[in-house]
Coordinates of C-alpha atoms in Angstrom, one line a residue:
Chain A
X1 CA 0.0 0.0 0.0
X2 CA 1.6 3.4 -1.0
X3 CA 1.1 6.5 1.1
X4 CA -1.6 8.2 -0.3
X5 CA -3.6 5.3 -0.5
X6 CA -2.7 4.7 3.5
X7 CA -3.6 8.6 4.0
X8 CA -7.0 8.1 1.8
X9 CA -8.0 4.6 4.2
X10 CA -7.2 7.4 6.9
X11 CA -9.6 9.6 6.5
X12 CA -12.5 8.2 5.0
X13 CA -15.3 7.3 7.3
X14 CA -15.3 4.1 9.4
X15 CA -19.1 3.7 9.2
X16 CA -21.2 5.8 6.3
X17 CA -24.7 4.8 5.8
X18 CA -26.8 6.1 2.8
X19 CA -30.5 6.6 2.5
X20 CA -30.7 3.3 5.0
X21 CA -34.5 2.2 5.4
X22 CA -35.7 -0.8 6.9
X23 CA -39.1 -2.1 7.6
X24 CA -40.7 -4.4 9.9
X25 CA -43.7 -5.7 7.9
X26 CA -45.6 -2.7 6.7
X27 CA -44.2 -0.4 9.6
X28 CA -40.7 1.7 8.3
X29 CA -38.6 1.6 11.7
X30 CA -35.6 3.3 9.3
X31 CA -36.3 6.3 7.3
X32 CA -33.5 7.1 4.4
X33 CA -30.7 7.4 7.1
X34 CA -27.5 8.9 6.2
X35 CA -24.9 8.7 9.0
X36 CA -21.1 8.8 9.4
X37 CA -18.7 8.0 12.0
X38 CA -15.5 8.9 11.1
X39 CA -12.1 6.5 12.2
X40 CA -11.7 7.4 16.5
X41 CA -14.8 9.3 16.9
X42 CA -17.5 8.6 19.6
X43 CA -21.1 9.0 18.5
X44 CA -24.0 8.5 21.2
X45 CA -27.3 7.7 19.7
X46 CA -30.2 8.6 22.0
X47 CA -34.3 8.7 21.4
X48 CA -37.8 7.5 23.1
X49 CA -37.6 3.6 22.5
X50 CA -39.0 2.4 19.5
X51 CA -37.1 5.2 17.4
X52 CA -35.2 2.5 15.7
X53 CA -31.8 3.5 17.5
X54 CA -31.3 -0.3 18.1
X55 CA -32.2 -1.6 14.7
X56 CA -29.8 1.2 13.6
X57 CA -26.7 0.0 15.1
X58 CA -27.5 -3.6 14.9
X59 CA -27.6 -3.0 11.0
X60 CA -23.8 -1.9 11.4
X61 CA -23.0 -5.3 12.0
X62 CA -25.9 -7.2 9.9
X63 CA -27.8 -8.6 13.2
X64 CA -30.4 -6.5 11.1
X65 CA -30.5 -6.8 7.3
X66 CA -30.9 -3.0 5.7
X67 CA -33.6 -3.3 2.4
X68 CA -32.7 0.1 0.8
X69 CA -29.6 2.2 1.1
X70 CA -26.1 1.3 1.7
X71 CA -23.6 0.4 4.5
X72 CA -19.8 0.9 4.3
X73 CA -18.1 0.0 7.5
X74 CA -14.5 0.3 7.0
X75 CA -14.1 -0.3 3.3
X76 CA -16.6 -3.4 3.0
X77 CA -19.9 -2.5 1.8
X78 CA -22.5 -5.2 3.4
X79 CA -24.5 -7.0 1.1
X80 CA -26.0 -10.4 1.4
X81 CA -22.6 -12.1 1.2
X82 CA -21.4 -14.4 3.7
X83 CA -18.1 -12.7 3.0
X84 CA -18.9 -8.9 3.4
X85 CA -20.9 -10.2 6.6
X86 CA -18.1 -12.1 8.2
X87 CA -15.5 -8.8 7.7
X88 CA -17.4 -6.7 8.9
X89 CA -18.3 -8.6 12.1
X90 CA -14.4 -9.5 12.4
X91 CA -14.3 -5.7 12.4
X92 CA -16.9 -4.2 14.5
X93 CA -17.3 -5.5 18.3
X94 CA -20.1 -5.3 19.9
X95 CA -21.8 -5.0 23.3
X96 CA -25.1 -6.1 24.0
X97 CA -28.0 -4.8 26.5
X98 CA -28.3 -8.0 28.0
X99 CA -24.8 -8.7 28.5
X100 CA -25.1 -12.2 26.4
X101 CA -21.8 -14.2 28.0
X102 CA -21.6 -17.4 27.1
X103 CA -22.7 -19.5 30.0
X104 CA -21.6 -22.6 29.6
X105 CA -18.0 -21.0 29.4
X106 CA -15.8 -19.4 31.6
X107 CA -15.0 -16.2 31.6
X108 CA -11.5 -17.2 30.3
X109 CA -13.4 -19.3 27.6
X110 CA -15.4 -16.6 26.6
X111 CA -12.3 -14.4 25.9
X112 CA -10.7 -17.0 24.1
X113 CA -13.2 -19.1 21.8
X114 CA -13.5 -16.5 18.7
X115 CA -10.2 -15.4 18.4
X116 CA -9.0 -18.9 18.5
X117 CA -11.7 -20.8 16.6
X118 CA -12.1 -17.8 14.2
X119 CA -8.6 -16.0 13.9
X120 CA -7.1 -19.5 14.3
X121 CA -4.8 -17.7 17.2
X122 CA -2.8 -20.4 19.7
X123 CA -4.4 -21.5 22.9
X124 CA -1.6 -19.4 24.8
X125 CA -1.7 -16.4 22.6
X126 CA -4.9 -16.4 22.7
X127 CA -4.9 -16.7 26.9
X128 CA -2.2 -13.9 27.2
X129 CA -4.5 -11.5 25.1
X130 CA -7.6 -12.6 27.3
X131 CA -6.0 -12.0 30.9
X132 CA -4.6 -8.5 29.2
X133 CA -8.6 -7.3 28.9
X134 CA -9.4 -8.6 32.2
X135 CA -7.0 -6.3 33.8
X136 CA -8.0 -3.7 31.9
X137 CA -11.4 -4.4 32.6
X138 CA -10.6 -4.6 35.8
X139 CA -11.8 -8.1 36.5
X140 CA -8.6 -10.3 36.4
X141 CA -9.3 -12.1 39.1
X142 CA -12.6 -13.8 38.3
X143 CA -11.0 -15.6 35.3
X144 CA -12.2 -19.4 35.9
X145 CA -15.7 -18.0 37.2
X146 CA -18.5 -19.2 35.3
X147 CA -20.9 -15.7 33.7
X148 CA -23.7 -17.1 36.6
X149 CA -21.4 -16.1 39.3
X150 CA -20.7 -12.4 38.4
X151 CA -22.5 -9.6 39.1
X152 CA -24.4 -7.8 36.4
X153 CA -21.6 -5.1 36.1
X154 CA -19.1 -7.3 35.9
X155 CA -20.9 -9.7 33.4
X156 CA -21.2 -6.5 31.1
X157 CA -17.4 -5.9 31.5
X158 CA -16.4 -9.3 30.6
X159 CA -18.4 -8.5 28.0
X160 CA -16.7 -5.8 26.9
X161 CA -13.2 -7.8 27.3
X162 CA -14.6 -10.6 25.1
X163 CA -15.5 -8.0 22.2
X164 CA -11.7 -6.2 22.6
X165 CA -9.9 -9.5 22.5
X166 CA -11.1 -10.0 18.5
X167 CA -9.0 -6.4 17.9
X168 CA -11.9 -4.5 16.3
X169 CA -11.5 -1.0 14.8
X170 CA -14.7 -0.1 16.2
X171 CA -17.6 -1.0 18.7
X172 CA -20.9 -0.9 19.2
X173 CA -22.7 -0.7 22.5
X174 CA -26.5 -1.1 22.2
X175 CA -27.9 0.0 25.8
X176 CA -25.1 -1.3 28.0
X177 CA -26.3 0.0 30.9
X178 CA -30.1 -0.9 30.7
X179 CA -30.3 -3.8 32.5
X180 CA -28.0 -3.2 35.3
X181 CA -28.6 -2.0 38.6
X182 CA -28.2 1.5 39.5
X183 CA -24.5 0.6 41.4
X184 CA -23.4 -0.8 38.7
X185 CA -24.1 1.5 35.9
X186 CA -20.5 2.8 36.9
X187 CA -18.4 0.4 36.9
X188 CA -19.6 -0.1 33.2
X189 CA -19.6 3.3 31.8
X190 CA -15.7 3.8 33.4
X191 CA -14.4 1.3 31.4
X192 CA -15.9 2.9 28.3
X193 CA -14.9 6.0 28.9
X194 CA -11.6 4.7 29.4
X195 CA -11.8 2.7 26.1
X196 CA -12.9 6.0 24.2
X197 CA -9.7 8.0 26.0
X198 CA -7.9 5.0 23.7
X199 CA -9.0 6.7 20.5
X200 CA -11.4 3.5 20.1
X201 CA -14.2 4.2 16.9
X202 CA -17.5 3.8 18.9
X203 CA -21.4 4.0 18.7
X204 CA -23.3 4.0 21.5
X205 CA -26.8 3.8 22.1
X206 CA -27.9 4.9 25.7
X207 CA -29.7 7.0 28.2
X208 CA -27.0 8.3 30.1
X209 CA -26.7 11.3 29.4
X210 CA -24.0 12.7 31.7
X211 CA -22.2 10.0 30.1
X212 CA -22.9 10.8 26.9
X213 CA -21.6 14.5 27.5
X214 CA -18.3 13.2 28.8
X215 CA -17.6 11.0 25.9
X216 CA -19.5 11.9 22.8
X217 CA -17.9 13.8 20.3
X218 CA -21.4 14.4 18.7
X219 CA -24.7 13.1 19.7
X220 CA -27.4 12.2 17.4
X221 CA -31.4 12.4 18.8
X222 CA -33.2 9.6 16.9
X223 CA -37.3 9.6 16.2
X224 CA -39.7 7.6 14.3
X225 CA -37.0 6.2 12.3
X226 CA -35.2 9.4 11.9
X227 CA -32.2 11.2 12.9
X228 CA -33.9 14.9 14.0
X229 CA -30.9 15.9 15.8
X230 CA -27.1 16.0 15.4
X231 CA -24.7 17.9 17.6
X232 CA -21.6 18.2 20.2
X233 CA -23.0 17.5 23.2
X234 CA -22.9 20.9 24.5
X235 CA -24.8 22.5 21.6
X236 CA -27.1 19.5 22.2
X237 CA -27.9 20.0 25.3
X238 CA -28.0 23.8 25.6
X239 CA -29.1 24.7 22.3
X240 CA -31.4 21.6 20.7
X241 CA -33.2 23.2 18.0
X242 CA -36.0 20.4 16.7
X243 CA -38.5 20.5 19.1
X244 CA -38.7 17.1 19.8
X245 CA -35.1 16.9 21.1
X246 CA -36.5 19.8 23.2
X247 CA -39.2 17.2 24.9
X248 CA -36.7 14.2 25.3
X249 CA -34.4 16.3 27.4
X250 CA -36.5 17.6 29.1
X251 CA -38.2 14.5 30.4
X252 CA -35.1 12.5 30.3
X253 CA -32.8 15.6 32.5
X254 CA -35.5 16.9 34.8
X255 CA -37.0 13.5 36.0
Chain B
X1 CA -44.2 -72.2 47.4
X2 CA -42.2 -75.3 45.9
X3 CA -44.2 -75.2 42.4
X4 CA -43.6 -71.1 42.4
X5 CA -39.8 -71.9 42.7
X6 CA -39.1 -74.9 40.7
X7 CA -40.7 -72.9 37.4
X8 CA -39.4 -69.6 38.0
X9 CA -36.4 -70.0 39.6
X10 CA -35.0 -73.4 38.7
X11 CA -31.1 -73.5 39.2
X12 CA -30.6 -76.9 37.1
X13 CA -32.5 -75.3 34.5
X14 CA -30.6 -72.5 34.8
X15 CA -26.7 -74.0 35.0
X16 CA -28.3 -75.7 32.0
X17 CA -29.1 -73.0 29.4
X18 CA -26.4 -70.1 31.2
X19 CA -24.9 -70.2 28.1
X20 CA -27.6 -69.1 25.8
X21 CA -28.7 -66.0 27.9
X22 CA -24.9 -65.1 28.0
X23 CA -24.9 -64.9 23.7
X24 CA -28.4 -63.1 24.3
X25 CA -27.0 -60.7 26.3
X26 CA -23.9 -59.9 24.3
X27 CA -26.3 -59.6 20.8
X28 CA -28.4 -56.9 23.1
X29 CA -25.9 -54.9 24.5
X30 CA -23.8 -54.9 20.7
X31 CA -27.7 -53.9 19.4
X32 CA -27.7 -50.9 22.1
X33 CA -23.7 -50.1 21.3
X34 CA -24.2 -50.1 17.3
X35 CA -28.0 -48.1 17.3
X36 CA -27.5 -45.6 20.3
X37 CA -25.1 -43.5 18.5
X38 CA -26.7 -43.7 14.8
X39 CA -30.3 -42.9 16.5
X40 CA -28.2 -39.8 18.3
X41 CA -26.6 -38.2 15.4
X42 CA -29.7 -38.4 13.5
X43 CA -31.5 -36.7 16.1
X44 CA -28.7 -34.4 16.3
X45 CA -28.6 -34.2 12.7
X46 CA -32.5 -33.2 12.6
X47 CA -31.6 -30.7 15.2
X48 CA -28.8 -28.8 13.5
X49 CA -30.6 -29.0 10.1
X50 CA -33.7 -27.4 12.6
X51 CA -31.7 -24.8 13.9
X52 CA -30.9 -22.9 10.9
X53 CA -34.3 -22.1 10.7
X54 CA -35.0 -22.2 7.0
X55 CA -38.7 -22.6 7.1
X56 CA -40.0 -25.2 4.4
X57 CA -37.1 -27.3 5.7
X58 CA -38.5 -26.9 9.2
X59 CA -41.8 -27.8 8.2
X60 CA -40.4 -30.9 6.4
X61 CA -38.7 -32.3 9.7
X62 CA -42.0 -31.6 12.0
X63 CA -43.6 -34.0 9.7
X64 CA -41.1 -36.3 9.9
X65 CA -40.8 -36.4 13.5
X66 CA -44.5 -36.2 13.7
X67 CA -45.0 -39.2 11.8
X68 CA -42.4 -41.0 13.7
X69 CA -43.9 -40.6 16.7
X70 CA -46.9 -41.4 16.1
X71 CA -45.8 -44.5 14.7
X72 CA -44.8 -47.9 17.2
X73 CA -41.1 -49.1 16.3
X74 CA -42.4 -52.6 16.2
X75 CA -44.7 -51.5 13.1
X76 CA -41.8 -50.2 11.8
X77 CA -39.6 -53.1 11.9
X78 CA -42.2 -55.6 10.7
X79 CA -42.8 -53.2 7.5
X80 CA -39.1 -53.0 7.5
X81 CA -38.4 -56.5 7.8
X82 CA -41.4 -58.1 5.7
X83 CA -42.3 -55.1 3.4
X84 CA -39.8 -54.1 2.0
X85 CA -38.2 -57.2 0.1
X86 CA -41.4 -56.5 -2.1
X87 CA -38.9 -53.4 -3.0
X88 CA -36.5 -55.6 -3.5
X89 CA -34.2 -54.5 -0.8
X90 CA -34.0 -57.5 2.1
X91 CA -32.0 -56.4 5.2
X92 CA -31.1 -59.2 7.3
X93 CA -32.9 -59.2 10.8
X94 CA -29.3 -57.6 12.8
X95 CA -29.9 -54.6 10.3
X96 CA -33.8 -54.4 9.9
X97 CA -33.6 -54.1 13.9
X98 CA -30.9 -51.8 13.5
X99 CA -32.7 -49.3 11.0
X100 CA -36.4 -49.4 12.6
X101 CA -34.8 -48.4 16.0
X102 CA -32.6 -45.7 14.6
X103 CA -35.3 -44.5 12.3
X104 CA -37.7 -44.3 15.0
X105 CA -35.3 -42.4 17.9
X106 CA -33.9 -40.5 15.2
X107 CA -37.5 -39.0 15.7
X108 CA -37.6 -38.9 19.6
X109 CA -34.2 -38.0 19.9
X110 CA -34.0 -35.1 17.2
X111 CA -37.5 -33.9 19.0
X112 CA -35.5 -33.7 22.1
X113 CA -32.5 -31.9 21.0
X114 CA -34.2 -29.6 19.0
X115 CA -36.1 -28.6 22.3
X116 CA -33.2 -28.1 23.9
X117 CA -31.7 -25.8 20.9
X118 CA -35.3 -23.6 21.2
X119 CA -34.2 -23.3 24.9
X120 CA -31.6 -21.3 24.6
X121 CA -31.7 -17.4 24.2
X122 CA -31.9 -15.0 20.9
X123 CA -29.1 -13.3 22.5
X124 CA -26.7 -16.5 22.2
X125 CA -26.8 -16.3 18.7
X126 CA -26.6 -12.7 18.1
X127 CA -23.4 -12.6 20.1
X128 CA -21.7 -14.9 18.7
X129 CA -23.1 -13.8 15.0
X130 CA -21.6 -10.8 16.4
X131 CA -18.2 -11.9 16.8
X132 CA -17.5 -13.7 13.4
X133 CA -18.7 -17.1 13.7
X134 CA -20.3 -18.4 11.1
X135 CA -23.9 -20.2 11.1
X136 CA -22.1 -23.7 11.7
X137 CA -19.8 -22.7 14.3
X138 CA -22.4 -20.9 16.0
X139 CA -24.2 -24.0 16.1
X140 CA -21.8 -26.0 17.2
X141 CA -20.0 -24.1 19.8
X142 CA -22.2 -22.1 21.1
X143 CA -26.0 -23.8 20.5
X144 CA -25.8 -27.2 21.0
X145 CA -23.0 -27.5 24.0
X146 CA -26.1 -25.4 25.7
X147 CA -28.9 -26.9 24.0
X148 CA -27.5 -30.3 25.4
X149 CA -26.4 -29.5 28.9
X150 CA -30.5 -28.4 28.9
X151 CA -32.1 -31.6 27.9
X152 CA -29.5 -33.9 29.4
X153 CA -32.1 -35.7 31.7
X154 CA -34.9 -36.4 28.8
X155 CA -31.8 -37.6 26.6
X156 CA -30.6 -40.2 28.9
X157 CA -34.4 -41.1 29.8
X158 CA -34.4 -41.8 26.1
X159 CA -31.7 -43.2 26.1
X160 CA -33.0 -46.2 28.5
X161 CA -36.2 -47.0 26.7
X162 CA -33.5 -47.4 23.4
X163 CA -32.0 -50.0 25.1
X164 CA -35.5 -51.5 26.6
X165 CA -36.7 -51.3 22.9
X166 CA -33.8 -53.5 21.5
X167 CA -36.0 -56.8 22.7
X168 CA -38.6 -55.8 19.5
X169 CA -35.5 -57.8 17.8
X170 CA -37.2 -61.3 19.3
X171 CA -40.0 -60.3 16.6
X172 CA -37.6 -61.1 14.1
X173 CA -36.0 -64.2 15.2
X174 CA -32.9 -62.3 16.4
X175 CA -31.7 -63.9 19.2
X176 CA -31.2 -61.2 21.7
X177 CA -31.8 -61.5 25.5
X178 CA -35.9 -62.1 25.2
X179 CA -35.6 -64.5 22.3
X180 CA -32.5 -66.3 23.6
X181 CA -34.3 -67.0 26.9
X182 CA -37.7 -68.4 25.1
X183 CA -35.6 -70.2 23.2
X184 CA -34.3 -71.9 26.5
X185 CA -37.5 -71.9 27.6
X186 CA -38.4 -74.4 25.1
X187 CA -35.7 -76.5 25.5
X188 CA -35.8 -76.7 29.3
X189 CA -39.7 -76.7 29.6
X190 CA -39.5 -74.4 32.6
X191 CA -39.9 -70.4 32.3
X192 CA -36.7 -70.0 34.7
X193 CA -34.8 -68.5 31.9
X194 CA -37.4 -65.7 31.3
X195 CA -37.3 -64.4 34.9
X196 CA -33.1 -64.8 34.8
X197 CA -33.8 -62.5 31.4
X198 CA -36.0 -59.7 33.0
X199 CA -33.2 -59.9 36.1
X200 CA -30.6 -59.3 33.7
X201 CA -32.2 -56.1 32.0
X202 CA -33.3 -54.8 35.6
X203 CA -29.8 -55.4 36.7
X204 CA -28.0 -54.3 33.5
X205 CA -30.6 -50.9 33.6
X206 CA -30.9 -49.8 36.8
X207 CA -27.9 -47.9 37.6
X208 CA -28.7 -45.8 34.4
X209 CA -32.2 -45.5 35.5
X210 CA -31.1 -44.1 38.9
X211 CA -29.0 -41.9 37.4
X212 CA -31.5 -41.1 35.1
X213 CA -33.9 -39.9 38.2
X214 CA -30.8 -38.1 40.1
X215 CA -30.6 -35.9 36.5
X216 CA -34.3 -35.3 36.3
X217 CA -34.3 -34.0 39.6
X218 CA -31.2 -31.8 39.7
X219 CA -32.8 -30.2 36.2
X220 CA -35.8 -29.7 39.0
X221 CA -34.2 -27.7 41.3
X222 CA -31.8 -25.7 38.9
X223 CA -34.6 -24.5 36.7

């Protein structure tokens, strides 16, 4: 690769979606979404549920299939092949509202089953990498627990671990803190704060809005299967313009 | 007292045709060796193909199962035994039993597993869709170890009334444990060999059926 091409991978987007719709049945949860994140920037999605925020990001990585429009996610535009599907999930970690360890393996295990049975990387290579993300996860040591014996918080940061230990160049986070108690929302959102401080590409659907002020570089307000709002997170919260951003944050910041 | 004795529990008659139930009891137990694991992996089979989730195949394999089910293995072995050299195709009686037990469970047991593969969460899949694998190595690394570990008990519950069904081979002149000890029977004039028969299989199954009843209840309590 020369250069230029290096400096043109460089700067084009990470994720770009075009005129993305999807429908469920006869109701359109995506309407024509355009949407780029560009290489080490933080995006935080927000919206009232059913805005199609989820469906959004879980088209990223084709746990939703798109019917109109187009998806680039680091050079690979997804279509229905098994190829452009398996890059882009190689790619593109993801973290999941319901934490989703496996439970029938250890928390070592779970670290170490893709990249060894899908980058073919050795048992001990493979081990070194996983006990790396549980330290930095701060969780190193509850390797040999089983996912039944953690705590919420700490099932979402194994979680977490498991999706770093492929290497993607960017992750999803669809809700992480929705299911956890209150004490443990923390715990959680530190590690991903940390993660962004890394320069990590990331899309983030959630509530938390403090945390989404910290990290965000812009923040996108999602309704009906649109994106109404798109800002940094200080013109977003001071300044929103559509008036329906204007409701959200006022019921979600003055509960 | 004495009558009760002498014909069920005759020791001459028994010393006299040991040998017999011995052979019966080794063709049983190489029936249960050889059609345990065919009748598993076509279960297992079934279940995989199930868990794909490609719908007119799905719809093919609840008939099959259906029909299975609703079907007694020893109708299925005579049709497989006596029917089907009017296709042309005569199986000897080792491999008619064989197939109609294998047939059959494939049924019960793919019924089971696939059960077990509904059991376990969306989420599963999605994460490990999520992380690169593939629609087979989802299934098999991530599905089924789970899928399993959920439906141990019902498997190994099926798993006895496989071995228990192996004596439909008498019907067939296969001389297994039942037919080996009415065979002796006959020779001896004294039913003594039938009672040391249904001792053997209690004796030979028992274990497995406790074990069976410690899994069921475990499954109990965990769930």
């Amino acid at each position: 690769m020369t250069t230029s091409t290096l400096a043109a991978a460089d700067t084009a987007p990470m994720i770009r979606l075009r005129g993305v719709s999807k429908w469920y049945g006869d109701f359109q949860v995506l309407k024509k979404i355009d949407f780029e994140v560009a290489r080490g920037e933080r995006v935080v999605i927000c919206g009232p549920s059913g805005s199609g925020k989820s469906t959004l990001i879980r088209c990223i990585n084709r746990l939703e299939d798109h019917r109109d429009g187009e998806i680039l996610v680091n050079g690979v535009t997804l279509d229905h092949s098994m190829r452009s599907v398996a890059a882009v999930r190689q790619d593109v970690g993801m973290v999941f509202q319901q934490f989703n360890l496996f439970p029938h393996l250890t928390v070592l295990q779970n670290l170490m089953i893709a990249p060894m049975k899908i980058k073919g990387v050795s048992k001990d290579e493979a081990e070194a990498t996983a006990r790396e993300y549980l330290l930095r996860v701060r969780i190193g040591e509850q390797a040999h627990k089983y996912p039944g014996e953690l705590s919420g918080g700490q099932q979402q940061r194994v979680a977490i671990a498991r999706a770093l230990c492929m290497k993607p160049t960017a992750m999803l986070f669809d809700e992480p803190t929705s299911a956890l108690d209150p004490e443990m929302i923390k715990e959680v959102l530190d590690v991903i704060v940390e993660l962004a401080g890394q320069g990590m590409t990331m899309v983030c659907v959630t509530h938390e809005m403090a945390f989404a002020r910290t990290v965000a570089d812009r923040i996108l307000f999602m309704d009906k299967g649109e994106i109404v709002e798109e800002a940094p997170p200080e013109a977003f919260f001071t300044n929103p313009r559509n008036e329906r951003t204007k409701a959200f944050l006022g019921q979600i910041l003055h509960r | 007292m004495d009558i009760f004795l002498e014909n069920f529990f005759n020791i001459d008659s028994l010393i006299q045709i040991y040998p017999l139930l011995v052979q019966g009891l080794e063709l049983t137990l190489l029936l249960a060796i050889v059609t345990l694991p065919l009748a598993v992996l076509c279960g297992l089979l079934i279940a995989i193909l199930y868990s794909f989730h490609i719908r007119w195949l799905n719809i093919l394999l609840l008939i099959y199962v259906d029909v299975l089910r609703s079907f007694p293995v020893i109708v299925l072995l005579v049709l497989i035994f006596y029917g089907l050299p009017f296709l042309g195709l005569k199986l000897g009686s080792f491999a008619a039993v064989v197939m109609a037990i294998t047939v059959n469970n494939s049924g019960y047991y793919g019924e089971i597993l696939r059960a077990g593969v509904e059991s376990v969460p969306k989420g599963q899949r999605e994460a490990a869709h999520a992380l690169g694998f593939g629609p087979i190595r989802t299934v098999v690394y991530i599905i089924l170890p789970q899928a399993i570990r959920n439906v141990l008990a019902p498997l190994a519950s099926n798993s006895l009334e496989l071995v228990k069904t192996t004596s439909i081979a008498a019907l067939v002149a296969l001389p297994e444990l039942l037919r080996s000890a009415r065979v002796a029977q006959e020779q001896t004039y004294n039913p003594t060999p039938l009672t040391a028969a249904a001792l053997i299989f209690f004796v030979l199954l028992w274990p497995f059926a406790r074990w069976v009843a410690k899994l069921e209840r475990r499954t109990m309590i965990v769930r």
